[in-house]
Every structure is written in C-alpha cells, then in structure tokens.
Amino acid sequence: MTERKLSRRTFAGAVGAGAAAALSPMAASTDAVAAESSIPTEQPFRAATGRTSGRPNILVILADDLAWTDLSCYHSPNIKTPNLDKLAAQGVRFTDAYAGSSTCSPTRISLYTGRYPGRVRAGLDEPIQEEATVGLEPTHPTLASLLRDAGYTTAMIGKWHCGFLPDYSPTKSGWEEFFGNFGGAMEYFSKVTRVGEYDLYEGETPYKDLRYYTNILSERAGEFVERKHRKPWLLNLNFTTPHWPWTAEGDEEEGARLEKIVKEGSPMEAGYALMHLDGGSVDKYRQMVESMDRAIGKVLTALRRSGQERDTIVVFSSDNGGERFSNSWPLAGKKGGLQEGSIRVPTIARWPARIDPGQVSHEPLFTPDWTATLLAIGGARPDPAYPLDGVNLSGYLLHGKDAPQRDLFWRVRDMRALRRGKWKYYQAKKASNPIFDGKDQLFNLTEDARECANRAVHEPQLLAEMKAAWKKVDSGLLPYPS
C-alpha cells in the first residue's frame, strides 16, 4: 500500500420556492426562471450551426444522490453553488433531464454501456452491495473502451460501484487509469466501507490518503487535466458527494466515531453506521454540496489554465435523486423510486467551441443518451452486438435538428415508469399513496410535475399505449433474480 498523508487531523481540508418555474417552457418564461436564479437570463436552446471543431476532450462529472433542485442555478433556497452556476451560464442547462435509474450502480452501468441497466446482470442489483459477486463484465463495450479504441486517453477518478476486485474494475473495462473507490459508500476520511474494508485505490492497489475525499478527487482531476496530453481524453470524475455519511470538511471527529462503530460494533450496527441514521442535517448537507461545488471549481480552473477549456465538452449530472436531507420541491419522491424526484436530476453541458452560453433546454433526455452522444462526438462507433438504448443528441445540440422523439423507460423492482413527451406512465406495487398500490397512473408533467393528478381514467387509450410500450421494452430485459 502506498503511504501518503496519514494523519487525518494534519491533512484534512489541506486541498482545498422558484423551482416550479424551471419545469417547462409552458410553466414560465425563461426570463422569470433566470430572475430567480444566480445565473444570467437564459434563452431557449438553439444550436450554433455552421461551426466545426476537432474531437473534443470529454469531462463527465457525476454527483452522488444530488437532488434536482440542490444547486442554486436550479433554485435551491439555501445551497450556493457559484461554480456550477457559472458552468450553466457558459453552456446549456437542462430542466427535464433524468438519471438512467434511481440508485447508484444501475445508473452508472447505463452511463458506461449506453443501455438500460436491465440489459446486464449487474444492473439488476439496485445497487450492488459489498458482498455481491456480480459486476460489469469486462467483455462488455463501454464508453471508455470504445473511445480508447478510437484514439482517446481514458481515465476515471472517483466512485466506480460496478463490481469489485479481483474480477471487476475500471481498468478491466476500458479506463486506462483509475484512482478512486470501488464501493457504494465509505467514510470520507478513513475510507472505510460498511464492511470495514479500506476503499481507496490507485489502479488496483490500495492507496493511503486520509484527507477529505472530495478534495482528494478534485486534486487528482486537476493534475490529470493539466498534463501534457498527446491525444484527446475522456475523464469520468465521480464524486461520492453528497451521499451519506453526512460529514463535511472539518468533521474528522464524527468520521472517526463512525469508523469505530464499523470496526467494533455488532454486525447490525456496523452495517447501518455509514447510513448515519443518527446524524446529519439540512445544513450539513448544504456544506457537503457547497464543498463539491468548490472542488469542481478547482478542476474547471485547472482546465482553463491548461488552455483546453474551449475544446473540452463538460457534462455535469447526478446518478439519481436526493436522499433524506435533499430538496426536490415541487417534485415528489427520492432516491430508489420512480417518481420525478427520484430520477429527474440537474444536468449541465458546456462546450465553448460548439455550444453558445446562457441557454436552457426543456427536452426530455436521460443518462444513456449522453453515452451515445459522446461516442458520436468523439468519433467512436458503438458495437453492433451491443446496441445502445440511448439516442445520439449531437444533431440537436450541434446541428439545429429537432430533438429525437422517443419514450424514456425505467424499471426498478416493483416499479415502472415511461415518459412520452409531457406524459408519464407510472406504477408502483408499494405506492406512496396506498390507494394507488399496483394501479396504473398517468400524469401530465407540464401541468402536474408533482404527480398528484392521476389522469388515467381520462386518457384510457394513451394509458394503454404507454403501458404496452413499457411492456415491450421490459420483455427484452433480464428478469430480476428471485
């Protein structure tokens, strides 16, 4: 194990109600949206046609359990995120963007493969646990392997959560470099997981660093982008912030308490310790999100300093909706379900060479679309043996074409959802309202983003069509193990 910066106390921190307006163009003018946010007035998205450029660098930044309105540019009432606000002001902010699933590893699998999580066995674990023996098979083509074969340098920094050593790792699935954690969660200072194992690696070798994890990741990412690269590069920067445990910079003492429970408590106490059921607060959550924003700001500053900013496409998003201290108002639902608050996520894209600043898009899209889009932009072809479920948005983003019209599909155990235009079909066997347990529901998201007015009896034909469309996709997916 490489030894470095062993003292937590010495090194911690060394590196250092307007949401409804954004729901759709029918909900409010973009002027009203911008007036309530910290970014300049936004214009409806319009592609800057006629421009050309070489293949860009690709920086994909993923937050962990960040809710739709947890950035100030998405109208958070208490969280200030100036760096992500600036990123949005320099590119396009998406109001109707979704995660590929509602938990960590299935969404990551959808990003790395461009396919529904249910296409692969590992995607059926919601999410993959430390004891699991499944993972993303190294033989499956990924965003990284396809771009690598097309001439890109590929790296991942941060959370992998798609399987464990010795069989699964980013370096087995197309990323030439990896620095980060394999599991779903760990204590931010000690790097201990809920099963008591240390989880910070360089490649496949443990790497000792007991500083605050968010800062370590930004430091590493900054070093990567400022290198002298001979080829275009892909960097997946995956923060664990603001996933539990609820510890911010300076909280070494609380982190040490949780670490002690994991290592010395009963199996049940250890298993629940990092979920931090006895800790956290709305303010602590704010501190964590703002810390991530500062970390991202450092990476973007490094990118600008390197002279690569104009020719780098940056995509920021979250792997699913928020946890218990997050705020998704007016959306209902949190991580793990299929209501809007469970899967609609903040999403921003910036590419100075090709996309004009100060824009907002209300087109529905989801995680696998970015896979197809980034492959196309990078000049990489999908493997025909593994057809993508995401659609290529480059025609819409770069060439002035209409956004692709198709259904967005989700399936988690005991729940289903399908979005078609403004309509959403939803069913849950354990619905938030017991009246609707196992009942088909239909919502007009333009008028009812909170999913409270079930229009199923008023639109029986549309309901039947959307239900059939959902079943058709589902029939091609793997069944859940019993």
Tab-separated table of C-alpha atoms in Angstrom:
chain	number	residue	atom	x	y	z
A	1	MET	CA	0.000	0.000	0.000
A	2	THR	CA	1.445	3.372	-0.967
A	3	GLU	CA	1.911	5.534	2.128
A	4	ARG	CA	0.940	9.186	1.935
A	5	LYS	CA	-0.613	11.840	4.203
A	6	LEU	CA	-1.555	9.513	7.029
A	7	SER	CA	-2.812	11.982	9.629
A	8	ARG	CA	-6.462	12.944	9.268
A	9	ARG	CA	-6.088	15.922	11.600
A	10	THR	CA	-2.983	17.199	9.854
A	11	PHE	CA	-4.144	16.824	6.307
A	12	ALA	CA	-7.949	17.141	6.375
A	13	GLY	CA	-9.004	20.027	4.220
A	14	ALA	CA	-5.437	20.721	3.036
A	15	VAL	CA	-6.598	20.738	-0.544
A	16	GLY	CA	-8.665	22.663	-0.575
A	17	ALA	CA	-39.628	28.331	-3.973
A	18	GLY	CA	-38.756	29.218	-7.618
A	19	ALA	CA	-38.189	25.642	-8.816
A	20	ALA	CA	-41.568	25.276	-10.428
A	21	ALA	CA	-40.667	27.956	-12.936
A	22	ALA	CA	-37.996	25.728	-14.432
A	23	LEU	CA	-40.236	22.755	-15.102
A	24	SER	CA	-41.056	23.521	-18.711
A	25	PRO	CA	-41.421	26.374	-21.158
A	26	MET	CA	-45.168	26.212	-20.511
A	27	ALA	CA	-44.665	26.761	-16.793
A	28	ALA	CA	-42.908	30.121	-17.014
A	29	SER	CA	-40.796	32.256	-19.293
A	30	THR	CA	-37.050	31.806	-19.216
A	31	ASP	CA	-36.774	35.413	-18.040
A	32	ALA	CA	-38.716	34.520	-14.902
A	33	VAL	CA	-36.519	31.479	-14.352
A	34	ALA	CA	-33.324	33.471	-14.630
A	35	ALA	CA	-34.627	36.252	-12.401
A	36	GLU	CA	-34.938	33.767	-9.538
A	37	SER	CA	-31.554	32.127	-10.053
A	38	SER	CA	-27.977	33.278	-9.756
A	39	ILE	CA	-27.249	32.918	-13.476
A	40	PRO	CA	-27.897	35.469	-16.226
A	41	THR	CA	-31.065	35.467	-18.288
A	42	GLU	CA	-31.337	32.206	-20.214
A	43	GLN	CA	-32.529	31.863	-23.789
A	44	PRO	CA	-34.314	28.804	-25.176
A	45	PHE	CA	-31.727	26.418	-26.558
A	46	ARG	CA	-30.701	26.870	-30.160
A	47	ALA	CA	-27.804	25.059	-31.792
A	48	ALA	CA	-24.933	27.166	-33.058
A	49	THR	CA	-24.933	25.662	-36.540
A	50	GLY	CA	-22.156	26.045	-39.061
A	51	ARG	CA	-19.302	25.640	-36.614
A	52	THR	CA	-16.696	22.914	-36.858
A	53	SER	CA	-14.071	21.620	-34.483
A	54	GLY	CA	-11.844	18.674	-33.853
A	55	ARG	CA	-12.684	15.884	-31.459
A	56	PRO	CA	-13.042	17.408	-28.010
A	57	ASN	CA	-11.764	16.280	-24.675
A	58	ILE	CA	-14.646	14.857	-22.633
A	59	LEU	CA	-15.126	15.559	-18.925
A	60	VAL	CA	-18.145	13.865	-17.336
A	61	ILE	CA	-18.751	14.918	-13.728
A	62	LEU	CA	-21.204	12.864	-11.696
A	63	ALA	CA	-22.551	13.841	-8.285
A	64	ASP	CA	-23.910	11.158	-5.963
A	65	ASP	CA	-27.523	11.442	-4.693
A	66	LEU	CA	-27.857	15.117	-5.669
A	67	ALA	CA	-31.490	16.201	-5.963
A	68	TRP	CA	-32.927	18.164	-8.875
A	69	THR	CA	-33.106	21.488	-7.009
A	70	ASP	CA	-29.928	21.177	-4.935
A	71	LEU	CA	-27.972	23.740	-6.986
A	72	SER	CA	-28.610	27.460	-6.806
A	73	CYS	CA	-28.997	27.578	-10.597
A	74	TYR	CA	-31.851	25.104	-10.096
A	75	HIS	CA	-33.344	27.371	-7.421
A	76	SER	CA	-32.129	25.812	-4.196
A	77	PRO	CA	-33.372	28.054	-1.368
A	78	ASN	CA	-30.295	27.520	0.807
A	79	ILE	CA	-27.410	25.998	-1.203
A	80	LYS	CA	-24.980	28.262	-3.065
A	81	THR	CA	-23.091	26.710	-5.967
A	82	PRO	CA	-21.348	29.542	-7.851
A	83	ASN	CA	-19.037	27.297	-9.866
A	84	LEU	CA	-21.790	25.080	-11.246
A	85	ASP	CA	-23.945	28.166	-11.784
A	86	LYS	CA	-21.139	29.609	-13.900
A	87	LEU	CA	-20.834	26.353	-15.817
A	88	ALA	CA	-24.556	26.554	-16.596
A	89	ALA	CA	-24.254	30.199	-17.632
A	90	GLN	CA	-21.480	29.229	-20.055
A	91	GLY	CA	-23.486	26.459	-21.695
A	92	VAL	CA	-26.921	24.856	-21.548
A	93	ARG	CA	-28.956	23.858	-18.505
A	94	PHE	CA	-31.450	21.014	-18.906
A	95	THR	CA	-34.689	21.146	-16.932
A	96	ASP	CA	-36.071	17.742	-17.949
A	97	ALA	CA	-33.003	15.528	-17.682
A	98	TYR	CA	-33.146	12.164	-15.954
A	99	ALA	CA	-30.891	9.525	-14.470
A	100	GLY	CA	-30.826	6.094	-16.071
A	101	SER	CA	-32.153	4.612	-12.844
A	102	SER	CA	-32.894	5.663	-9.268
A	103	THR	CA	-29.886	4.159	-7.488
A	104	CYS	CA	-26.132	4.370	-7.848
A	105	SER	CA	-24.795	1.368	-9.733
A	106	PRO	CA	-27.661	0.862	-12.236
A	107	THR	CA	-27.327	4.464	-13.434
A	108	ARG	CA	-23.555	4.132	-13.704
A	109	ILE	CA	-23.995	0.979	-15.743
A	110	SER	CA	-26.405	2.853	-18.024
A	111	LEU	CA	-23.805	5.596	-18.498
A	112	TYR	CA	-20.902	3.270	-19.147
A	113	THR	CA	-22.828	0.974	-21.525
A	114	GLY	CA	-25.390	3.378	-23.037
A	115	ARG	CA	-28.026	0.720	-22.330
A	116	TYR	CA	-30.814	0.027	-19.862
A	117	PRO	CA	-29.387	-1.404	-16.638
A	118	GLY	CA	-31.585	-4.485	-17.090
A	119	ARG	CA	-29.579	-5.496	-20.167
A	120	VAL	CA	-26.801	-6.834	-17.929
A	121	ARG	CA	-26.860	-8.966	-14.790
A	122	ALA	CA	-25.052	-6.383	-12.667
A	123	GLY	CA	-27.748	-3.827	-13.441
A	124	LEU	CA	-30.333	-5.910	-11.606
A	125	ASP	CA	-28.687	-5.204	-8.242
A	126	GLU	CA	-30.175	-1.909	-7.063
A	127	PRO	CA	-27.491	-1.115	-6.022
A	128	ILE	CA	-24.529	-3.532	-5.975
A	129	GLN	CA	-23.578	-4.354	-2.375
A	130	GLU	CA	-20.116	-5.054	-0.986
A	131	GLU	CA	-20.927	-8.742	-0.604
A	132	ALA	CA	-22.024	-9.093	-4.238
A	133	THR	CA	-20.132	-11.234	-6.723
A	134	VAL	CA	-21.599	-9.552	-9.816
A	135	GLY	CA	-20.196	-6.642	-11.785
A	136	LEU	CA	-19.969	-5.045	-15.200
A	137	GLU	CA	-18.356	-7.747	-17.327
A	138	PRO	CA	-15.010	-6.640	-18.796
A	139	THR	CA	-16.089	-8.064	-22.163
A	140	HIS	CA	-18.959	-5.561	-22.436
A	141	PRO	CA	-18.089	-2.485	-24.544
A	142	THR	CA	-18.110	0.760	-22.565
A	143	LEU	CA	-17.911	4.473	-23.205
A	144	ALA	CA	-14.263	4.231	-22.196
A	145	SER	CA	-13.295	1.156	-24.217
A	146	LEU	CA	-14.938	2.465	-27.385
A	147	LEU	CA	-13.339	5.912	-27.057
A	148	ARG	CA	-9.987	4.337	-26.180
A	149	ASP	CA	-10.142	2.267	-29.348
A	150	ALA	CA	-10.962	5.470	-31.258
A	151	GLY	CA	-7.771	7.113	-30.001
A	152	TYR	CA	-8.693	8.663	-26.651
A	153	THR	CA	-6.779	8.566	-23.394
A	154	THR	CA	-9.270	7.348	-20.768
A	155	ALA	CA	-9.333	7.824	-17.003
A	156	MET	CA	-11.744	7.508	-14.105
A	157	ILE	CA	-11.330	9.372	-10.826
A	158	GLY	CA	-13.759	8.649	-8.002
A	159	LYS	CA	-16.576	6.196	-7.442
A	160	TRP	CA	-16.792	3.091	-9.655
A	161	HIS	CA	-19.523	0.985	-7.973
A	162	CYS	CA	-19.853	-1.521	-10.803
A	163	GLY	CA	-18.219	-4.544	-9.195
A	164	PHE	CA	-15.268	-5.471	-7.028
A	165	LEU	CA	-11.799	-6.885	-7.370
A	166	PRO	CA	-10.439	-9.230	-8.497
A	167	ASP	CA	-12.930	-9.669	-11.338
A	168	TYR	CA	-14.253	-6.158	-11.964
A	169	SER	CA	-12.628	-2.746	-12.135
A	170	PRO	CA	-12.489	0.329	-14.393
A	171	THR	CA	-9.088	-0.759	-15.711
A	172	LYS	CA	-10.668	-4.009	-16.902
A	173	SER	CA	-13.468	-2.095	-18.678
A	174	GLY	CA	-11.640	0.430	-20.818
A	175	TRP	CA	-10.316	3.081	-18.449
A	176	GLU	CA	-6.544	3.175	-18.734
A	177	GLU	CA	-6.201	4.935	-15.377
A	178	PHE	CA	-8.249	4.676	-12.197
A	179	PHE	CA	-7.986	6.455	-8.874
A	180	GLY	CA	-10.915	6.115	-6.518
A	181	ASN	CA	-13.221	3.788	-4.609
A	182	PHE	CA	-14.896	0.594	-5.749
A	183	GLY	CA	-17.940	0.516	-3.469
A	184	GLY	CA	-21.136	2.465	-2.996
A	185	ALA	CA	-20.192	4.446	0.107
A	186	MET	CA	-17.342	4.980	2.526
A	187	GLU	CA	-16.425	7.256	5.397
A	188	TYR	CA	-14.933	10.404	3.865
A	189	PHE	CA	-11.726	10.472	5.957
A	190	SER	CA	-10.809	6.883	6.900
A	191	LYS	CA	-12.117	5.495	3.560
A	192	VAL	CA	-13.645	2.553	5.414
A	193	THR	CA	-16.704	0.860	3.920
A	194	ARG	CA	-19.684	-0.514	5.810
A	195	VAL	CA	-17.990	-3.923	5.932
A	196	GLY	CA	-14.847	-2.427	7.470
A	197	GLU	CA	-12.601	-2.523	4.416
A	198	TYR	CA	-10.344	0.294	3.201
A	199	ASP	CA	-11.526	1.539	-0.192
A	200	LEU	CA	-9.198	3.967	-1.937
A	201	TYR	CA	-7.184	2.611	-4.848
A	202	GLU	CA	-4.731	3.675	-7.497
A	203	GLY	CA	-5.434	1.230	-10.281
A	204	GLU	CA	-5.970	-1.977	-8.340
A	205	THR	CA	-3.557	-1.148	-5.496
A	206	PRO	CA	-4.694	0.368	-2.161
A	207	TYR	CA	-3.568	3.966	-1.753
A	208	LYS	CA	-3.415	5.616	1.680
A	209	ASP	CA	-4.713	9.175	1.966
A	210	LEU	CA	-6.849	10.170	4.962
A	211	ARG	CA	-7.807	13.677	3.879
A	212	TYR	CA	-11.376	14.637	2.981
A	213	TYR	CA	-12.273	12.572	-0.081
A	214	THR	CA	-13.976	15.288	-2.126
A	215	ASN	CA	-10.793	17.367	-2.021
A	216	ILE	CA	-8.584	14.415	-2.936
A	217	LEU	CA	-10.655	13.799	-6.061
A	218	SER	CA	-10.505	17.420	-7.220
A	219	GLU	CA	-6.747	17.461	-6.691
A	220	ARG	CA	-6.281	14.320	-8.765
A	221	ALA	CA	-8.617	15.520	-11.505
A	222	GLY	CA	-6.811	18.848	-11.702
A	223	GLU	CA	-3.493	17.041	-12.100
A	224	PHE	CA	-4.935	14.923	-14.898
A	225	VAL	CA	-6.367	17.774	-16.989
A	226	GLU	CA	-3.173	19.856	-16.666
A	227	ARG	CA	-0.961	17.114	-18.031
A	228	LYS	CA	0.549	17.403	-21.470
A	229	HIS	CA	-1.798	15.137	-23.412
A	230	ARG	CA	-0.885	13.922	-26.883
A	231	LYS	CA	-4.396	12.659	-27.595
A	232	PRO	CA	-7.920	13.796	-26.740
A	233	TRP	CA	-9.036	12.435	-23.397
A	234	LEU	CA	-12.067	11.148	-21.526
A	235	LEU	CA	-12.219	11.748	-17.781
A	236	ASN	CA	-15.070	10.375	-15.686
A	237	LEU	CA	-14.958	12.348	-12.431
A	238	ASN	CA	-17.316	10.645	-9.983
A	239	PHE	CA	-17.795	12.326	-6.622
A	240	THR	CA	-19.335	10.499	-3.678
A	241	THR	CA	-20.752	13.830	-2.515
A	242	PRO	CA	-23.402	14.318	-1.161
A	243	HIS	CA	-24.018	10.605	-0.446
A	244	TRP	CA	-24.107	9.630	3.231
A	245	PRO	CA	-22.404	9.621	5.704
A	246	TRP	CA	-23.163	13.282	6.383
A	247	THR	CA	-19.651	14.565	7.077
A	248	ALA	CA	-18.209	17.766	5.688
A	249	GLU	CA	-14.705	19.235	5.740
A	250	GLY	CA	-13.524	19.517	9.320
A	251	ASP	CA	-15.710	16.664	10.604
A	252	GLU	CA	-12.864	14.252	11.340
A	253	GLU	CA	-14.170	13.591	14.838
A	254	GLU	CA	-17.564	12.453	13.586
A	255	GLY	CA	-15.890	10.419	10.884
A	256	ALA	CA	-13.744	8.681	13.485
A	257	ARG	CA	-16.856	7.870	15.530
A	258	LEU	CA	-18.478	6.202	12.532
A	259	GLU	CA	-15.291	4.339	11.685
A	260	LYS	CA	-15.141	2.948	15.244
A	261	ILE	CA	-18.729	1.668	15.017
A	262	VAL	CA	-17.985	-0.037	11.717
A	263	LYS	CA	-14.895	-1.742	13.110
A	264	GLU	CA	-16.049	-2.509	16.662
A	265	GLY	CA	-19.839	-2.575	16.621
A	266	SER	CA	-22.166	-5.517	16.140
A	267	PRO	CA	-22.757	-6.647	12.539
A	268	MET	CA	-26.071	-4.764	12.522
A	269	GLU	CA	-24.523	-1.603	13.993
A	270	ALA	CA	-21.650	-1.762	11.527
A	271	GLY	CA	-23.970	-2.323	8.596
A	272	TYR	CA	-26.002	0.773	9.388
A	273	ALA	CA	-23.241	3.058	10.677
A	274	LEU	CA	-22.370	4.749	7.406
A	275	MET	CA	-26.052	5.367	6.653
A	276	HIS	CA	-25.650	7.817	9.521
A	277	LEU	CA	-29.194	7.438	10.810
A	278	ASP	CA	-28.217	9.334	13.963
A	279	GLY	CA	-26.509	12.238	12.212
A	280	GLY	CA	-26.648	14.827	9.501
A	281	SER	CA	-28.852	17.858	8.972
A	282	VAL	CA	-30.075	20.133	6.218
A	283	ASP	CA	-27.179	22.449	6.969
A	284	LYS	CA	-24.619	19.635	6.916
A	285	TYR	CA	-25.993	18.558	3.552
A	286	ARG	CA	-25.600	22.147	2.330
A	287	GLN	CA	-21.965	22.146	3.432
A	288	MET	CA	-21.289	18.946	1.511
A	289	VAL	CA	-22.848	20.194	-1.730
A	290	GLU	CA	-21.035	23.518	-1.470
A	291	SER	CA	-17.782	21.645	-0.840
A	292	MET	CA	-18.313	19.657	-4.030
A	293	ASP	CA	-19.012	22.888	-5.910
A	294	ARG	CA	-15.694	24.322	-4.724
A	295	ALA	CA	-13.937	21.112	-5.741
A	296	ILE	CA	-15.462	21.267	-9.222
A	297	GLY	CA	-14.432	24.906	-9.447
A	298	LYS	CA	-10.805	23.878	-8.868
A	299	VAL	CA	-10.992	21.294	-11.648
A	300	LEU	CA	-12.533	23.786	-14.072
A	301	THR	CA	-9.868	26.335	-13.159
A	302	ALA	CA	-7.195	23.737	-13.918
A	303	LEU	CA	-8.884	23.056	-17.255
A	304	ARG	CA	-8.866	26.742	-18.128
A	305	ARG	CA	-5.251	27.099	-17.013
A	306	SER	CA	-4.273	24.200	-19.282
A	307	GLY	CA	-5.606	26.006	-22.360
A	308	GLN	CA	-8.058	23.181	-23.146
A	309	GLU	CA	-11.303	24.778	-21.967
A	310	ARG	CA	-12.610	25.770	-25.409
A	311	ASP	CA	-12.106	22.276	-26.827
A	312	THR	CA	-13.494	20.283	-23.903
A	313	ILE	CA	-17.129	19.267	-23.515
A	314	VAL	CA	-18.090	19.173	-19.841
A	315	VAL	CA	-21.227	17.317	-18.775
A	316	PHE	CA	-22.403	17.530	-15.167
A	317	SER	CA	-25.214	15.411	-13.726
A	318	SER	CA	-26.246	13.178	-10.805
A	319	ASP	CA	-26.722	9.416	-10.605
A	320	ASN	CA	-30.230	9.700	-9.109
A	321	GLY	CA	-32.444	11.896	-6.960
A	322	GLY	CA	-31.656	13.015	-3.446
A	323	GLU	CA	-31.641	11.352	-0.042
A	324	ARG	CA	-33.302	12.432	3.193
A	325	PHE	CA	-31.772	15.926	3.598
A	326	SER	CA	-32.161	16.933	-0.040
A	327	ASN	CA	-34.848	19.177	-1.502
A	328	SER	CA	-36.652	18.324	-4.751
A	329	TRP	CA	-39.655	20.637	-4.408
A	330	PRO	CA	-42.005	20.644	-6.228
A	331	LEU	CA	-41.110	17.123	-7.318
A	332	ALA	CA	-42.214	14.156	-5.210
A	333	GLY	CA	-40.069	11.139	-4.415
A	334	LYS	CA	-36.466	10.483	-3.509
A	335	LYS	CA	-33.703	8.040	-4.374
A	336	GLY	CA	-34.879	4.495	-5.000
A	337	GLY	CA	-38.301	5.189	-6.532
A	338	LEU	CA	-39.521	6.283	-9.952
A	339	GLN	CA	-41.356	9.482	-9.121
A	340	GLU	CA	-39.882	12.639	-10.612
A	341	GLY	CA	-37.865	13.473	-7.519
A	342	SER	CA	-36.285	10.027	-7.705
A	343	ILE	CA	-34.949	10.276	-11.254
A	344	ARG	CA	-35.054	13.868	-12.536
A	345	VAL	CA	-31.587	15.353	-11.958
A	346	PRO	CA	-29.708	18.616	-12.558
A	347	THR	CA	-27.786	18.399	-15.826
A	348	ILE	CA	-25.470	20.924	-17.474
A	349	ALA	CA	-23.387	20.798	-20.668
A	350	ARG	CA	-20.692	23.235	-21.786
A	351	TRP	CA	-18.573	23.172	-24.942
A	352	PRO	CA	-17.355	26.687	-25.788
A	353	ALA	CA	-16.238	25.732	-29.300
A	354	ARG	CA	-19.685	24.463	-30.302
A	355	ILE	CA	-22.408	25.484	-27.820
A	356	ASP	CA	-23.420	29.068	-27.086
A	357	PRO	CA	-23.690	30.216	-23.463
A	358	GLY	CA	-26.743	31.203	-21.429
A	359	GLN	CA	-29.213	28.628	-22.729
A	360	VAL	CA	-31.874	26.349	-21.272
A	361	SER	CA	-33.379	23.210	-22.805
A	362	HIS	CA	-36.652	21.568	-21.789
A	363	GLU	CA	-36.219	18.463	-23.961
A	364	PRO	CA	-36.510	15.167	-22.053
A	365	LEU	CA	-33.298	13.124	-22.040
A	366	PHE	CA	-31.618	10.575	-19.788
A	367	THR	CA	-28.232	9.138	-18.890
A	368	PRO	CA	-27.761	6.635	-21.778
A	369	ASP	CA	-28.296	9.472	-24.262
A	370	TRP	CA	-25.014	11.008	-23.127
A	371	THR	CA	-23.199	7.763	-23.914
A	372	ALA	CA	-24.491	7.735	-27.488
A	373	THR	CA	-23.844	11.471	-27.871
A	374	LEU	CA	-20.297	11.444	-26.522
A	375	LEU	CA	-19.370	8.429	-28.643
A	376	ALA	CA	-20.608	10.250	-31.740
A	377	ILE	CA	-18.817	13.481	-30.845
A	378	GLY	CA	-15.627	11.527	-30.160
A	379	GLY	CA	-15.786	9.651	-33.465
A	380	ALA	CA	-16.327	6.236	-31.854
A	381	ARG	CA	-18.794	3.667	-33.162
A	382	PRO	CA	-20.982	1.553	-30.874
A	383	ASP	CA	-20.503	-2.180	-31.034
A	384	PRO	CA	-23.373	-3.569	-33.165
A	385	ALA	CA	-23.529	-6.648	-30.920
A	386	TYR	CA	-24.491	-4.382	-28.014
A	387	PRO	CA	-26.997	-1.876	-29.459
A	388	LEU	CA	-27.444	1.334	-27.481
A	389	ASP	CA	-30.711	2.310	-25.809
A	390	GLY	CA	-29.687	5.955	-25.591
A	391	VAL	CA	-30.018	8.246	-28.591
A	392	ASN	CA	-27.392	10.491	-30.131
A	393	LEU	CA	-28.260	14.119	-29.298
A	394	SER	CA	-25.455	15.699	-31.327
A	395	GLY	CA	-27.803	16.610	-34.168
A	396	TYR	CA	-29.937	18.567	-31.698
A	397	LEU	CA	-27.042	20.086	-29.751
A	398	LEU	CA	-24.782	20.986	-32.669
A	399	HIS	CA	-26.654	20.988	-35.971
A	400	GLY	CA	-30.068	22.510	-35.337
A	401	LYS	CA	-32.065	19.315	-35.753
A	402	ASP	CA	-35.170	18.604	-33.713
A	403	ALA	CA	-34.583	16.631	-30.546
A	404	PRO	CA	-35.321	12.917	-31.036
A	405	GLN	CA	-38.862	11.993	-30.043
A	406	ARG	CA	-38.973	8.663	-28.228
A	407	ASP	CA	-40.008	7.152	-24.926
A	408	LEU	CA	-37.855	7.246	-21.805
A	409	PHE	CA	-38.068	3.937	-19.964
A	410	TRP	CA	-37.344	2.978	-16.348
A	411	ARG	CA	-37.732	-0.227	-14.413
A	412	VAL	CA	-36.811	-0.941	-10.830
A	413	ARG	CA	-38.027	-3.829	-8.734
A	414	ASP	CA	-41.801	-3.416	-8.130
A	415	MET	CA	-41.957	-0.119	-10.073
A	416	ARG	CA	-42.240	1.009	-13.653
A	417	ALA	CA	-42.268	4.338	-15.492
A	418	LEU	CA	-42.330	5.621	-19.060
A	419	ARG	CA	-42.173	9.224	-20.245
A	420	ARG	CA	-43.564	10.225	-23.647
A	421	GLY	CA	-43.492	13.947	-24.319
A	422	LYS	CA	-45.360	15.630	-21.478
A	423	TRP	CA	-46.956	12.382	-20.285
A	424	LYS	CA	-45.656	9.894	-17.741
A	425	TYR	CA	-46.944	6.384	-17.076
A	426	TYR	CA	-46.181	5.167	-13.558
A	427	GLN	CA	-46.960	2.143	-11.450
A	428	ALA	CA	-45.666	1.075	-8.050
A	429	LYS	CA	-46.649	-2.005	-6.075
A	430	LYS	CA	-45.960	-0.027	-2.903
A	431	ALA	CA	-47.078	3.438	-3.920
A	432	SER	CA	-46.618	6.479	-1.676
A	433	ASN	CA	-50.418	6.655	-1.543
A	434	PRO	CA	-51.861	3.198	-0.654
A	435	ILE	CA	-54.924	3.934	-2.812
A	436	PHE	CA	-52.688	3.542	-5.863
A	437	ASP	CA	-50.768	0.392	-4.851
A	438	GLY	CA	-50.230	-1.546	-8.074
A	439	LYS	CA	-52.571	0.757	-10.012
A	440	ASP	CA	-51.694	2.325	-13.353
A	441	GLN	CA	-51.225	6.076	-13.127
A	442	LEU	CA	-50.836	8.706	-15.820
A	443	PHE	CA	-49.573	12.237	-15.250
A	444	ASN	CA	-49.326	15.352	-17.390
A	445	LEU	CA	-45.929	16.597	-16.222
A	446	THR	CA	-46.345	20.005	-17.815
A	447	GLU	CA	-49.307	20.753	-15.581
A	448	ASP	CA	-48.577	18.397	-12.697
A	449	ALA	CA	-44.870	17.811	-12.124
A	450	ARG	CA	-45.647	16.724	-8.570
A	451	GLU	CA	-47.615	13.720	-9.920
A	452	CYS	CA	-50.726	14.261	-7.834
A	453	ALA	CA	-53.468	14.330	-10.504
A	454	ASN	CA	-53.885	10.827	-11.954
A	455	ARG	CA	-55.333	11.239	-15.470
A	456	ALA	CA	-55.573	7.515	-16.221
A	457	VAL	CA	-59.397	7.411	-16.446
A	458	HIS	CA	-59.422	10.467	-18.718
A	459	GLU	CA	-56.867	9.120	-21.225
A	460	PRO	CA	-57.529	5.368	-21.451
A	461	GLN	CA	-56.149	4.930	-24.968
A	462	LEU	CA	-52.933	6.801	-24.214
A	463	LEU	CA	-52.544	4.838	-20.994
A	464	ALA	CA	-52.957	1.563	-22.860
A	465	GLU	CA	-50.407	2.584	-25.484
A	466	MET	CA	-47.817	3.661	-22.939
A	467	LYS	CA	-48.370	0.564	-20.827
A	468	ALA	CA	-47.873	-1.632	-23.894
A	469	ALA	CA	-44.737	0.299	-24.834
A	470	TRP	CA	-43.312	-0.253	-21.363
A	471	LYS	CA	-44.060	-3.980	-21.514
A	472	LYS	CA	-42.423	-4.275	-24.933
A	473	VAL	CA	-39.130	-2.890	-23.628
A	474	ASP	CA	-39.380	-4.907	-20.430
A	475	SER	CA	-39.807	-8.141	-22.403
A	476	GLY	CA	-36.302	-7.700	-23.808
A	477	LEU	CA	-34.636	-7.213	-20.436
A	478	LEU	CA	-33.255	-9.741	-18.000
A	479	PRO	CA	-35.666	-10.841	-15.249
A	480	TYR	CA	-34.839	-9.993	-11.670
A	481	PRO	CA	-33.400	-12.883	-9.675
A	482	SER	CA	-35.840	-14.227	-7.128
